[in-house]
XYZ file of C-alpha atoms in Angstrom:
682
model
C -20.943 47.045 36.786
C -18.914 48.238 39.698
C -18.623 50.383 42.637
C -15.996 52.821 42.379
C -13.287 53.462 44.903
C -14.810 56.947 45.505
C -18.059 55.211 45.954
C -16.830 53.148 48.238
C -15.127 55.901 50.505
C -18.032 57.738 50.488
C -20.049 54.754 51.627
C -17.596 54.462 54.492
C -18.127 57.888 55.703
C -21.868 57.414 55.720
C -20.583 53.983 57.524
C -18.408 55.999 60.171
C -21.436 58.732 60.649
C -23.707 56.002 61.332
C -22.004 54.798 63.983
C -21.040 58.394 65.284
C -17.205 58.225 64.584
C -15.713 61.787 64.252
C -16.405 63.436 60.405
C -12.140 63.412 60.341
C -11.445 59.716 60.510
C -12.934 59.744 56.642
C -9.290 59.823 55.658
C -8.926 56.694 57.808
C -11.544 55.204 55.857
C -10.437 56.673 52.451
C -7.121 54.652 52.879
C -8.503 51.747 53.821
C -10.466 51.528 51.005
C -8.182 52.757 47.766
C -8.187 49.736 46.222
C -12.000 48.233 47.037
C -14.135 47.295 44.536
C -16.686 45.076 43.463
C -17.501 43.718 39.712
C -20.559 41.698 38.599
C -21.123 39.669 35.770
C -23.085 36.520 34.452
C -25.068 35.602 32.172
C -28.746 33.943 31.557
C -29.220 31.231 29.271
C -32.144 29.154 28.007
C -30.707 25.210 26.865
C -32.734 22.881 24.860
C -31.785 19.763 22.915
C -34.262 18.044 20.662
C -34.102 14.301 19.415
C -33.171 13.607 15.916
C -34.721 9.819 16.284
C -37.186 8.073 17.961
C -34.965 6.164 20.413
C -35.650 6.708 24.135
C -33.040 5.991 26.945
C -32.584 2.346 27.204
C -31.998 2.586 30.686
C -35.349 4.000 31.725
C -38.377 2.633 32.352
C -40.406 4.251 29.413
C -37.417 3.632 27.272
C -36.300 -0.542 28.364
C -36.114 -2.803 25.264
C -38.524 -5.147 26.390
C -41.523 -2.954 26.946
C -42.899 -3.634 23.416
C -41.947 -7.921 23.589
C -43.791 -10.455 24.632
C -41.665 -13.003 26.618
C -42.617 -16.277 27.586
C -41.112 -17.760 31.088
C -40.664 -21.320 31.785
C -39.853 -21.903 35.728
C -37.853 -25.241 36.528
C -37.622 -27.230 39.640
C -34.533 -25.707 41.822
C -31.604 -28.547 42.345
C -31.067 -27.528 45.902
C -34.537 -28.193 47.362
C -34.391 -30.084 50.539
C -36.356 -33.555 50.556
C -37.820 -32.110 53.709
C -39.721 -29.293 52.097
C -40.564 -31.631 49.203
C -41.879 -34.303 51.680
C -43.922 -31.177 53.432
C -45.600 -30.482 50.154
C -46.808 -33.598 49.712
C -44.420 -34.436 46.931
C -42.575 -36.996 48.329
C -44.083 -39.712 46.479
C -43.450 -38.015 43.060
C -39.582 -36.186 43.850
C -36.837 -36.873 45.008
C -33.432 -35.335 45.343
C -31.900 -37.834 42.770
C -34.300 -36.656 40.173
C -33.271 -32.657 40.949
C -30.414 -32.594 39.088
C -29.883 -28.889 37.259
C -32.068 -26.006 36.660
C -32.377 -28.047 33.463
C -33.812 -30.965 35.013
C -37.820 -30.323 35.838
C -39.773 -27.961 34.033
C -42.490 -26.639 35.673
C -44.840 -26.274 32.923
C -48.073 -25.807 35.307
C -46.684 -22.509 35.756
C -45.785 -21.213 32.299
C -46.708 -17.798 31.771
C -45.794 -14.798 29.531
C -45.069 -11.193 30.596
C -45.167 -7.970 28.216
C -43.048 -5.590 30.292
C -45.036 -2.472 28.585
C -48.513 -3.663 29.646
C -47.346 -2.666 32.949
C -44.963 0.392 32.363
C -45.955 1.633 28.723
C -43.422 3.197 26.355
C -43.356 7.097 26.109
C -41.471 9.109 23.320
C -40.358 12.572 23.846
C -39.370 15.330 21.127
C -36.841 16.956 23.884
C -33.927 15.354 25.611
C -33.259 18.435 28.012
C -35.042 21.952 28.285
C -33.244 24.119 31.221
C -33.410 27.456 32.057
C -29.891 28.766 33.401
C -28.351 31.809 35.161
C -24.869 32.369 36.171
C -23.434 35.603 38.105
C -19.624 36.065 39.214
C -19.161 38.755 41.981
C -15.454 39.782 42.672
C -15.247 42.076 46.041
C -11.368 43.288 46.367
C -10.510 44.339 49.864
C -7.106 45.258 48.342
C -4.643 44.337 45.719
C -3.905 41.297 47.794
C -7.005 39.965 48.561
C -10.105 39.671 47.427
C -13.775 37.538 47.802
C -15.279 35.830 44.541
C -18.760 33.778 44.807
C -20.333 32.363 41.318
C -23.782 31.107 41.868
C -25.730 29.063 39.368
C -29.015 28.324 39.279
C -31.107 25.910 37.116
C -34.949 25.391 36.002
C -36.312 22.514 34.367
C -39.746 22.932 33.949
C -39.852 18.989 33.201
C -41.823 19.137 29.715
C -41.643 15.361 29.307
C -43.419 12.381 29.047
C -42.016 10.649 32.456
C -42.383 7.230 34.094
C -44.270 8.161 37.345
C -43.875 4.914 40.271
C -47.088 6.132 41.608
C -48.753 4.557 38.213
C -47.809 1.090 39.500
C -48.143 1.394 43.050
C -50.797 -1.308 42.923
C -49.015 -3.999 40.849
C -46.799 -6.046 43.410
C -47.664 -3.613 45.926
C -45.934 -0.630 44.102
C -42.116 0.242 44.737
C -40.920 0.149 48.179
C -37.230 0.552 48.391
C -34.655 3.148 48.184
C -35.099 6.721 48.687
C -38.692 7.723 47.931
C -38.039 10.811 46.743
C -36.020 9.065 43.431
C -37.579 5.439 43.320
C -41.246 5.754 44.533
C -42.734 8.930 42.858
C -42.481 11.509 40.226
C -38.894 11.476 38.241
C -36.217 14.080 40.268
C -34.050 15.691 37.907
C -31.803 17.511 40.002
C -31.542 16.347 43.708
C -28.312 14.187 44.768
C -29.233 11.797 47.310
C -27.169 9.771 50.041
C -27.962 7.178 53.205
C -28.154 9.734 56.007
C -26.890 6.550 58.361
C -30.578 6.769 60.502
C -32.742 5.036 57.905
C -33.188 7.959 56.110
C -31.779 10.275 53.500
C -30.207 13.607 52.813
C -28.597 15.931 50.361
C -25.018 14.556 49.614
C -23.255 18.230 48.865
C -23.442 20.917 51.660
C -23.291 23.975 49.631
C -26.394 22.733 46.794
C -29.445 23.780 47.265
C -31.879 21.587 45.041
C -35.122 20.323 44.358
C -37.124 18.220 41.986
C -36.899 21.139 39.468
C -34.496 23.232 40.201
C -30.695 23.232 41.348
C -28.567 26.017 42.691
C -25.088 25.887 43.518
C -21.460 27.479 43.909
C -19.243 26.685 41.183
C -16.707 29.117 43.361
C -17.080 30.445 46.450
C -13.963 31.666 48.013
C -11.530 34.274 49.485
C -8.132 34.624 47.538
C -4.504 36.200 48.894
C -1.912 37.006 46.711
C 1.499 38.291 48.144
C 4.218 38.122 45.854
C 4.829 34.298 44.419
C 1.931 33.098 46.458
C -1.681 33.032 46.006
C -3.899 31.183 48.297
C -7.365 30.449 48.185
C -9.944 29.277 50.573
C -13.760 27.780 49.864
C -15.583 25.968 47.386
C -13.816 25.874 44.118
C -12.506 23.432 41.288
C -9.258 22.654 40.313
C -8.305 22.160 36.731
C -5.218 20.341 35.994
C -4.191 19.067 32.810
C -4.697 19.869 29.102
C -7.000 17.223 27.436
C -10.511 17.541 26.424
C -12.654 14.360 27.132
C -9.926 13.035 28.506
C -8.747 13.566 32.390
C -4.998 12.032 32.741
C -3.752 14.551 35.509
C -7.762 16.206 36.033
C -7.906 14.363 38.826
C -8.641 16.908 42.049
C -12.754 17.087 41.279
C -15.305 14.870 40.714
C -17.678 15.398 37.626
C -21.554 16.639 37.850
C -23.348 14.546 34.875
C -27.212 15.413 36.125
C -27.508 18.140 33.577
C -26.636 17.272 30.061
C -23.957 14.248 31.040
C -20.965 14.790 28.780
C -22.663 15.959 25.818
C -22.613 19.367 26.487
C -19.724 21.822 23.943
C -16.782 19.403 23.360
C -14.400 22.428 23.845
C -15.492 23.878 27.095
C -13.458 20.957 28.410
C -15.024 19.933 31.834
C -15.736 23.893 32.939
C -19.227 23.057 33.441
C -18.898 19.319 35.067
C -16.419 19.590 37.987
C -17.951 18.952 41.403
C -16.541 21.845 43.466
C -15.063 20.764 46.702
C -13.842 22.768 49.933
C -10.766 23.308 49.759
C -7.407 25.169 50.497
C -5.177 25.681 47.304
C -2.139 27.301 47.359
C 0.053 28.248 44.419
C 3.657 29.248 45.009
C 6.450 30.205 42.386
C 9.774 28.725 43.213
C 13.132 28.678 41.985
C 13.928 27.681 38.674
C 11.185 29.007 37.525
C 8.774 25.839 39.146
C 4.845 26.451 39.905
C 3.852 24.633 43.132
C 0.371 23.562 43.460
C -1.188 22.517 46.296
C -4.490 21.552 47.463
C -6.198 19.785 50.561
C -9.956 19.512 50.068
C -13.343 17.394 51.624
C -14.063 14.554 49.493
C -17.167 15.302 46.792
C -18.074 12.155 44.829
C -19.149 12.102 41.305
C -22.762 12.916 40.888
C -24.614 10.513 38.364
C -27.740 11.170 36.624
C -31.128 10.310 38.563
C -33.045 7.690 37.599
C -35.806 7.944 34.362
C -33.941 11.568 33.719
C -32.969 11.931 30.067
C -29.429 10.837 30.072
C -29.404 8.251 32.739
C -27.066 5.404 32.406
C -27.549 3.054 35.433
C -30.572 0.977 34.461
C -33.678 1.522 36.634
C -34.277 -2.055 37.268
C -31.961 -1.359 40.166
C -31.982 0.824 43.274
C -28.954 2.427 44.118
C -28.271 3.346 47.659
C -25.595 5.459 48.206
C -22.939 5.354 51.100
C -21.235 8.470 50.904
C -22.489 9.640 54.348
C -23.576 6.310 55.720
C -20.204 5.033 55.162
C -18.427 7.822 56.823
C -16.961 9.432 53.241
C -18.543 12.545 53.970
C -15.467 13.529 56.325
C -12.942 12.496 54.023
C -10.150 14.489 52.671
C -7.866 14.366 49.578
C -4.929 16.404 49.140
C -2.340 16.578 45.932
C 0.331 18.590 44.709
C 1.401 19.374 41.162
C 4.922 20.939 40.204
C 4.972 22.682 36.773
C 7.944 24.856 34.613
C 8.369 25.934 31.359
C 11.825 26.318 29.576
C 11.717 27.949 26.134
C 9.916 25.438 23.946
C 9.867 22.971 26.804
C 7.807 22.322 29.776
C 6.991 19.162 32.204
C 4.447 19.073 34.948
C 4.057 15.959 37.818
C 1.580 15.338 40.006
C 0.995 13.171 43.610
C -2.312 13.442 44.741
C -4.100 11.034 47.602
C -7.787 11.118 46.937
C -10.984 9.090 47.143
C -11.838 8.355 43.889
C -15.105 10.269 43.303
C -16.290 7.782 41.067
C -16.994 5.145 43.649
C -17.509 1.050 42.689
C -20.971 -0.901 43.387
C -22.192 -4.027 44.854
C -25.011 -6.033 45.889
C -26.658 -4.827 48.947
C -29.224 -5.513 51.347
C -32.650 -4.492 50.349
C -34.573 -4.197 54.025
C -37.985 -4.489 51.909
C -40.220 -7.447 53.365
C -42.173 -8.190 50.812
C -42.633 -12.126 49.919
C -42.925 -13.448 46.801
C -46.657 -13.667 44.866
C -49.580 -14.944 46.888
C -50.864 -17.076 44.156
C -49.102 -19.838 41.527
C -45.519 -20.512 41.798
C -45.004 -17.937 44.567
C -47.433 -19.544 47.001
C -45.752 -23.027 46.550
C -42.495 -21.161 47.601
C -43.997 -19.135 50.262
C -45.910 -22.373 51.767
C -42.558 -24.632 51.354
C -40.388 -21.685 52.889
C -42.680 -21.503 55.781
C -42.604 -25.010 56.748
C -39.398 -25.398 56.356
C -37.429 -21.237 57.246
C -33.928 -21.026 57.633
C -32.605 -20.121 60.957
C -31.616 -16.178 61.081
C -34.013 -15.401 57.645
C -37.266 -15.006 59.511
C -40.296 -17.514 59.219
C -41.660 -15.978 55.489
C -40.225 -15.424 52.067
C -40.681 -11.530 52.863
C -38.323 -11.619 55.522
C -35.566 -13.749 53.752
C -35.813 -11.221 50.172
C -35.219 -8.382 52.946
C -31.646 -10.044 53.710
C -31.229 -10.596 50.279
C -30.229 -7.889 47.319
C -33.569 -8.426 45.612
C -37.030 -7.189 46.256
C -40.057 -7.678 44.808
C -41.642 -4.893 43.043
C -42.805 -3.680 39.364
C -40.297 -2.050 37.237
C -37.296 -4.001 38.036
C -36.054 -7.158 35.674
C -38.870 -9.274 34.232
C -37.213 -11.945 32.881
C -33.910 -13.965 31.962
C -33.458 -11.934 28.496
C -33.886 -8.703 29.772
C -31.297 -9.270 32.939
C -28.230 -10.745 30.617
C -29.244 -8.156 27.832
C -28.698 -5.236 30.434
C -25.778 -6.755 32.074
C -24.042 -6.937 28.695
C -25.139 -3.211 28.267
C -23.561 -1.884 31.296
C -20.686 -4.415 30.948
C -20.885 -6.908 33.800
C -21.132 -10.764 33.607
C -24.705 -11.669 33.875
C -23.916 -15.145 35.120
C -21.406 -14.298 37.738
C -23.455 -11.383 38.663
C -26.212 -13.883 39.607
C -23.875 -16.035 41.110
C -22.594 -13.225 43.633
C -26.424 -11.845 44.285
C -26.943 -15.541 45.456
C -23.716 -16.396 47.137
C -22.892 -13.541 49.093
C -26.475 -13.198 50.881
C -27.232 -16.661 52.519
C -30.891 -15.422 52.715
C -31.159 -15.901 49.254
C -30.096 -19.307 48.940
C -32.204 -20.232 51.834
C -35.260 -19.581 48.950
C -33.686 -22.608 47.162
C -31.593 -20.061 44.805
C -28.069 -21.479 44.048
C -25.362 -20.503 42.375
C -23.963 -22.104 38.721
C -20.787 -23.264 37.405
C -20.132 -20.501 34.729
C -17.478 -23.926 33.117
C -20.332 -25.945 32.326
C -21.372 -26.327 28.807
C -25.170 -25.133 29.796
C -24.484 -22.487 32.388
C -26.395 -20.090 30.262
C -29.429 -21.970 30.225
C -29.301 -22.970 33.659
C -29.038 -19.351 34.523
C -32.278 -18.205 32.526
C -34.259 -21.020 33.645
C -33.295 -19.984 37.540
C -33.909 -16.335 36.897
C -37.771 -17.065 35.461
C -38.365 -19.290 37.600
C -37.893 -16.552 40.376
C -39.354 -13.835 37.955
C -42.589 -16.058 37.885
C -42.702 -16.710 42.058
C -42.584 -12.843 42.256
C -45.521 -12.649 40.102
C -43.320 -9.971 37.911
C -40.404 -8.657 38.147
C -37.384 -8.196 40.765
C -35.442 -5.158 41.637
C -31.842 -5.223 42.674
C -30.167 -3.333 45.127
C -26.924 -2.157 44.662
C -24.338 -0.250 47.391
C -21.987 2.673 46.051
C -18.923 3.054 48.235
C -15.721 4.733 47.958
C -12.066 4.031 48.103
C -8.821 5.927 49.038
C -6.358 5.573 46.218
C -2.702 7.554 44.695
C -2.574 9.300 41.424
C 1.381 9.743 40.042
C 1.515 11.306 37.166
C 3.810 13.104 34.683
C 3.295 15.533 31.367
C 5.985 16.891 29.223
C 5.075 19.549 26.630
C 7.141 20.998 23.547
C 6.473 23.485 21.049
C 7.942 22.669 17.578
C 9.985 25.205 15.228
C 9.734 24.338 12.200
C 10.431 26.524 8.988
C 7.406 24.823 7.240
C 3.977 27.096 8.559
C 1.664 24.229 9.416
C 4.654 22.292 11.543
C 5.605 25.351 13.151
C 4.137 26.396 16.911
C 2.481 23.012 17.482
C 2.083 22.450 21.094
C 2.491 18.675 21.326
C 1.794 17.518 25.488
C 2.305 14.107 26.687
C 0.531 13.166 29.611
C 0.495 9.729 31.818
C -0.819 8.766 34.866
C 0.058 5.698 37.290
C -2.583 4.598 40.166
C -1.297 1.560 42.108
C -4.104 -1.011 43.208
C -6.907 0.750 41.798
C -10.580 0.171 43.113
C -12.884 -1.152 40.266
C -16.190 -2.206 40.345
C -15.889 -5.831 40.163
C -18.263 -7.081 36.959
C -20.330 -9.719 39.245
C -20.914 -6.982 42.116
C -18.781 -8.592 44.803
C -18.489 -7.385 47.753
C -14.946 -6.579 47.672
C -14.052 -4.395 44.435
C -11.422 -5.158 41.696
C -8.063 -4.203 42.807
C -5.526 -3.732 39.736
C -2.976 -0.803 38.915
C -3.961 0.849 36.062
C -1.958 3.077 33.499
C -3.479 5.761 30.960
C -1.805 7.492 28.586
C -2.513 10.854 26.549
C -1.232 12.412 23.740
C -2.269 16.300 22.863
C -1.471 18.282 20.184
C -2.863 21.770 19.594
C -2.096 24.449 17.388
C -3.464 27.639 15.754
C -2.539 28.689 11.722
C -4.025 30.556 9.052
C -4.756 29.123 6.382
C -5.663 31.891 4.386
C -5.489 35.524 4.771
C -9.512 36.021 4.332
C -9.929 33.787 7.503
C -8.747 34.184 10.819
C -6.594 31.698 12.265
C -7.923 28.178 13.404
C -8.009 26.255 16.225
C -7.137 22.829 15.784
C -6.318 19.743 18.673
C -5.755 16.237 18.052
C -5.559 14.089 20.986
C -4.774 9.912 21.481
C -5.682 7.990 24.815
C -4.611 4.223 25.919
C -6.037 3.143 29.247
C -4.990 -0.512 30.195
C -7.797 -1.243 32.600
C -10.708 0.769 32.034
C -12.481 2.518 30.056
C -12.915 6.741 29.500
C -15.957 6.355 32.639
C -14.128 4.172 34.699
C -15.461 0.361 33.650
C -13.533 -2.304 34.062
C -12.665 -3.596 30.502
C -13.208 -6.948 31.946
C -16.775 -6.541 31.313
C -16.725 -5.853 27.562
C -18.045 -8.357 24.883
C -20.825 -9.788 26.624
C -23.943 -10.749 24.633
C -27.777 -11.292 25.732
C -26.788 -14.962 24.650
C -23.655 -15.028 26.635
C -23.588 -13.772 29.819
C -19.602 -14.522 30.499
C -18.060 -11.534 28.743
C -14.298 -12.105 27.238
C -13.374 -8.746 28.235
C -10.593 -6.455 26.150
C -7.358 -6.148 26.670
C -7.232 -1.884 26.516
C -8.898 0.877 25.607
C -7.806 3.482 23.038
C -9.730 6.823 21.724
C -8.987 9.363 19.304
C -10.083 12.905 19.241
C -9.905 15.556 16.452
C -11.391 19.461 16.746
C -10.846 22.762 15.602
C -12.650 26.186 15.814
C -12.240 28.381 13.230
C -13.775 32.048 13.499
C -15.681 33.163 9.812
C -14.004 36.533 8.863
C -16.584 39.217 10.179
C -16.243 37.417 13.680
C -19.987 37.094 13.794
C -19.985 33.525 13.019
C -17.449 30.693 14.742
C -17.763 27.364 13.409
C -16.765 24.582 15.904
C -16.479 20.643 15.698
C -15.180 17.878 18.015
C -15.043 14.114 17.576
C -14.267 10.918 19.868
C -13.344 8.084 17.735
C -13.219 4.467 19.614
C -11.628 2.178 17.409
C -13.531 -1.015 18.451
C -16.812 0.526 16.672
C -18.078 3.745 17.887
C -18.264 7.592 16.953
C -19.180 10.670 18.555
C -19.092 14.068 16.283
C -20.401 17.358 17.105
C -20.423 20.219 14.785
C -21.444 23.734 16.165
C -22.271 26.989 14.854
C -21.678 29.846 17.209
C -23.746 33.459 16.331
C -22.938 36.984 17.896
C -25.369 39.324 16.992
C -24.066 41.910 18.989
C -25.821 43.749 22.255
C -24.381 40.771 24.729
C -26.638 37.642 23.241
C -24.520 34.822 21.723
C -26.796 31.571 20.189
C -25.154 28.420 19.799
C -26.253 25.605 17.730
C -24.866 22.022 17.735
C -25.463 18.082 16.535
C -24.571 15.243 18.525
C -24.450 12.559 16.496
C -23.041 9.158 18.552
C -22.977 5.396 16.599
C -22.176 2.734 18.995
C -22.743 -0.091 16.401
C -19.923 0.899 13.416
C -18.857 -2.484 13.633
C -18.545 -5.536 15.971
C -20.190 -6.292 19.243
C -21.505 -3.009 20.453
C -20.714 -4.190 24.084
C -16.827 -3.746 22.658
C -16.880 -0.186 22.502
C -17.708 2.931 24.800
C -20.335 4.657 22.708
C -23.125 2.042 22.508
C -24.065 3.462 25.970
C -25.034 6.890 24.542
C -26.194 6.062 21.219
C -29.746 6.798 22.119
C -28.679 10.361 22.453
C -28.400 11.807 19.174
C -29.924 15.478 18.974
C -29.634 18.881 18.388
C -28.956 21.387 20.732
C -29.785 25.318 20.783
C -28.279 27.674 23.988
C -29.311 31.141 23.780
C -27.195 32.943 26.079
C -27.585 36.671 27.373
C -24.947 38.463 29.411
C -24.736 40.972 31.706
């Protein structure tokens, strides 16, 4: 839809008359608006994905791997009990410090119990992973040949037709879930809101140009003014900045974080990250320099990557843990990132280089105080610990176990971790160290030590068993489960990158016109989440190398050309989503992950229009040589009348070989699905 120049001039004349301007002024307005015009376009789309297996997301309450298992828990006498505590309990004649050696020494069999998680939180089954109605539009308002305004609103609505966990159903269990943002942890599932700590004990929206609620989401991938004058283009406003050539991989594509709330990274792969980059308020200047060099520079207000909310379909942070996002409270909401890219092409050769100073949008995670004053269970072992602590409290930790726990990283609440086996299974799943994570959760919080928690020497031959006994002791004392609290923080870093591209020339048709790109990035002193969730992140240099080759080739005169792409990626410190490789390889029976030396990924994809061009066939795949495979075949149908239909299948296998915790894709192994998108464009 377009408003013509003539129509704009007439409109200007009406405005002039309304302002009592002389009619002769119409010529002035006509000249001013000679190049004015408005273009509108957009689409409405129904999107849905449907499960092909019975697997639920294991990182959510209803899909927890232990919901249908009964586990026996045996508590043990803590090795750091003080003699005063023993005497105050009237046990001085039975136990002395010499008899309490380790967490394996004295089983408190009188307090043995069994727990079946599913008796508290029922497993659920869903037929669908994702069902939304989406509308997007684009308005280009041209003020002149050099100046325009661009607005791209995006609206999504999710009707919530899933069997979701509702925290209100466990409000009377262990007094319910008290910690964290109530909108995320204490009620129904919240599909869209990105919530952060506000610094005043409350919570707020983390994105200034996003308007969202539990079921709806509105934002602006672009809301900007653009000015062009000869070799210069200046863009001011909310925008995405796409650098680099790779799909799946982000080597030089570093200005924006990713929004993973909707369909994680499982949408149409050949769309790259066009629907995932988090827009940021920024200024971007592109300038044509001598020697065919184009300079592309930006400065923007920092916006983090947004992960899926707890209990949503593609959430990957286990919901036994409460995340406290420090984006605003930590002062990161007024930080800025900036960068420069230079690129040039000379015949068959080309190059690019980037230098970026940014706040890493992924952030890091660490243990944090809960602030929740909830004592251990008032019966059984919990009552004994409550009494022992009340008779001999630790200075600075309050007079009750609830006050002490408020200054620790653990909250007495349902929906947390119920058994040591669950603890170690999920630590391995998310590439953390179960033993070292337990130690950090105790060592960094003196008030946890005041409750007789103690660190374990990971070099001890029986360290795993000691850790399991200590964990089960406190789960029993809690009367069910403990929820861990973790904080998300952000760190400034430098990213330097180089790219080289070459277009082949050959007498062999298939080898002719292959576009080869080599991209390398180097990040000195990058901050990674410590695999024990310690207070200080792990700081190391990281190198990433990607080889990308793509080509259009016509195999037969009866078919249009085929687009093909092959990619290989190598990283020396982290996996494709930023998890440090030292956390790889743990198992439920070994909470000390051996790690892997590097991560390598291979990608192949193609797009083939059929002869009538009504149908297109696409395929994309990602292979992790450590034992993971993702494949996505897709069929696109264009029946006409501005309607498009896309059907695809996401196949994920993270258990091709070896330990599944050694490869990237086991994390998403639950998400086999058929997707359908029906679009009407206008």
